[in-house]
Coordinates of C-alpha atoms in Angstrom, one line a residue:
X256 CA -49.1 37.9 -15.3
X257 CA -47.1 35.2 -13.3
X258 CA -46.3 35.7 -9.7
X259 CA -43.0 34.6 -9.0
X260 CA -42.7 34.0 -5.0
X261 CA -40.5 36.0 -2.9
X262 CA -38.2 33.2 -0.5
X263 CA -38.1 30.4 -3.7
X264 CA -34.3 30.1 -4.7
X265 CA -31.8 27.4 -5.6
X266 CA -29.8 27.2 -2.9
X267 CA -26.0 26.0 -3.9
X268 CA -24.1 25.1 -0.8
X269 CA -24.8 21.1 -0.8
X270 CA -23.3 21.6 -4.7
X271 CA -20.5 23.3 -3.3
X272 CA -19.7 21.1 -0.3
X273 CA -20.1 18.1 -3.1
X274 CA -17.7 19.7 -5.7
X275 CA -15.2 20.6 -2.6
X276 CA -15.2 17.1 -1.2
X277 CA -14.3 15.7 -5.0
X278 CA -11.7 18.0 -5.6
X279 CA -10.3 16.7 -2.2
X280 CA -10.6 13.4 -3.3
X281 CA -9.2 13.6 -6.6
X282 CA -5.9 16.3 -5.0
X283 CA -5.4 13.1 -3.1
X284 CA -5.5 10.3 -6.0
X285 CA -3.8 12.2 -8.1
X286 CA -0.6 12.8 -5.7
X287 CA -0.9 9.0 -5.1
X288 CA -0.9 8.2 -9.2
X289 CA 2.3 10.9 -9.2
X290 CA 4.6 9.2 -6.8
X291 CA 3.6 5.9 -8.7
X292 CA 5.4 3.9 -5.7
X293 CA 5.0 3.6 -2.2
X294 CA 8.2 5.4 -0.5
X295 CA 10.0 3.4 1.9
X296 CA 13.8 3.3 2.9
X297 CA 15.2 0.4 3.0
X298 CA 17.8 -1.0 5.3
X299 CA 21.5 -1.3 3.8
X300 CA 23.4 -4.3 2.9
X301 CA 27.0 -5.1 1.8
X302 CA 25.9 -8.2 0.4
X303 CA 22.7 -7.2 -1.6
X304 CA 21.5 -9.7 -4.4
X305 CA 20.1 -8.2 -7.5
X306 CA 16.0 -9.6 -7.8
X307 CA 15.2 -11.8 -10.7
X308 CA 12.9 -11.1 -13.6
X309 CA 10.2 -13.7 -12.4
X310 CA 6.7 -13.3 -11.4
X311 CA 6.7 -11.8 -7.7
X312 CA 4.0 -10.5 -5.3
X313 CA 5.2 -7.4 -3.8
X314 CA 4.6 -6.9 0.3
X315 CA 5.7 -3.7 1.6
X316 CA 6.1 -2.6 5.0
X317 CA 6.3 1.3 5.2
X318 CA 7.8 3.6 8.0
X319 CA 4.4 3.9 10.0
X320 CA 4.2 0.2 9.6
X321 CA 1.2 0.2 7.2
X322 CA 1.5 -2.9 5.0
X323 CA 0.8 -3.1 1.1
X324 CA 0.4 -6.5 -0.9
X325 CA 0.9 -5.4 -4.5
X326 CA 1.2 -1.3 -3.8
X327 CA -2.6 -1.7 -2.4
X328 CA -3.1 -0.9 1.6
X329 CA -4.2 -4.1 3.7
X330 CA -4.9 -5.2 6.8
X331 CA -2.3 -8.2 8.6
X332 CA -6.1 -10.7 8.8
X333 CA -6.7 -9.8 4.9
X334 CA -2.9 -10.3 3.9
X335 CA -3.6 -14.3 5.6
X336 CA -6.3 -14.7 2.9
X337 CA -4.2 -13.2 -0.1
X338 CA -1.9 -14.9 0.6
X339 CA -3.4 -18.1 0.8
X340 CA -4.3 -17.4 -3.1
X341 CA -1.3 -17.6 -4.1
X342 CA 0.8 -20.4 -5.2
X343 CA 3.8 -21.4 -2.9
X344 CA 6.1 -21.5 -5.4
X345 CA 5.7 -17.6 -6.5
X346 CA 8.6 -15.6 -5.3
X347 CA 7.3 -13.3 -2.4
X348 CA 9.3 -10.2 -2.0
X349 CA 9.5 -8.2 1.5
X350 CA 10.4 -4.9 1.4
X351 CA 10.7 -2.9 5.2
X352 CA 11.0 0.5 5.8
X353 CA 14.6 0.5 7.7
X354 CA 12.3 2.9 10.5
X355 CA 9.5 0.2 10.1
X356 CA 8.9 -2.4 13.8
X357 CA 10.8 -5.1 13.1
X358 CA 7.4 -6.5 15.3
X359 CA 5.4 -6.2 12.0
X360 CA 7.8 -7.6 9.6
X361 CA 8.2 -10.4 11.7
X362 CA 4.2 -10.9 11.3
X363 CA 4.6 -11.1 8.0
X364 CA 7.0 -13.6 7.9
X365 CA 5.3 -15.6 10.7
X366 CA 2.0 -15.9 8.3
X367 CA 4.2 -17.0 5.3
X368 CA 5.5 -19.6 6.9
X369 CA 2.3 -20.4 8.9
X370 CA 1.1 -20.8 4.7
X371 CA 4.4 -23.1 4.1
X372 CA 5.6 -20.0 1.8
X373 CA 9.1 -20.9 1.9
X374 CA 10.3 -18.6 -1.6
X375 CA 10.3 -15.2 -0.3
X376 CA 13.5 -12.8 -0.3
X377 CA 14.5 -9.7 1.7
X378 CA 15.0 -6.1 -0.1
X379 CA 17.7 -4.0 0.5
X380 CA 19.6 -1.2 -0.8
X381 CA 23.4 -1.7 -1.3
X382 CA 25.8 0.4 1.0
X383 CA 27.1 3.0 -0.2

């Protein structure tokens, strides 16, 4: 006969506070993934251009003045070293939340032109 003691047990809860923690994660990605785009408003023009089919790099300012390069959060330093990566002649397009600080768009500029990025253009919605 085996003696099975009395206090031994699998206990669960790290498994459970695992498995919660991923489902938070994945809740998260997956809202991310279903937008597909970073929502910003953008400021309106009467004089809007329509954008070219040419190779870009996307920088995007959003309302709480987070900046993307490419859909992909990064900080102002790290946007320097990207964009020092890139060729001067690619087309750079800056897209601003119209509630966005001007102080941060003007950052980005300032390090494009710091880079001698001169072929960048400004995204805006018509007027309607």
């Amino acid at each position: 006969m085996v003696k099975i003691p009395k206090n031994e047990s699998l206990n669960i809860v790290p498994f459970i506070d695992i498995m919660l923690v991923l489902l938070a994660i994945v809740l998260s990605v997956s809202t991310f993934i279903a937008q597909g785009k970073i929502q910003i408003e953008l400021p309106q023009s009467a004089n809007q251009e329509q954008p070219k089919d040419e190779k870009k790099v996307q920088i995007i300012v959003d309302n709480n003045n987070q900046i993307y390069l490419d859909e992909k959060v990064i900080a102002l330093e790290m946007l320097k070293m990207e964009l020092e990566k890139i060729d001067s002649k690619t087309l750079v397009e800056l897209r601003s939340d119209k509630n966005a600080k001007f102080e941060t768009f003007i950052q980005v500029v300032d390090i494009l032109k710091g880079k001698a990025h001169e072929n960048f253009s400004i995204a805006t919605q018509a007027e309607q």
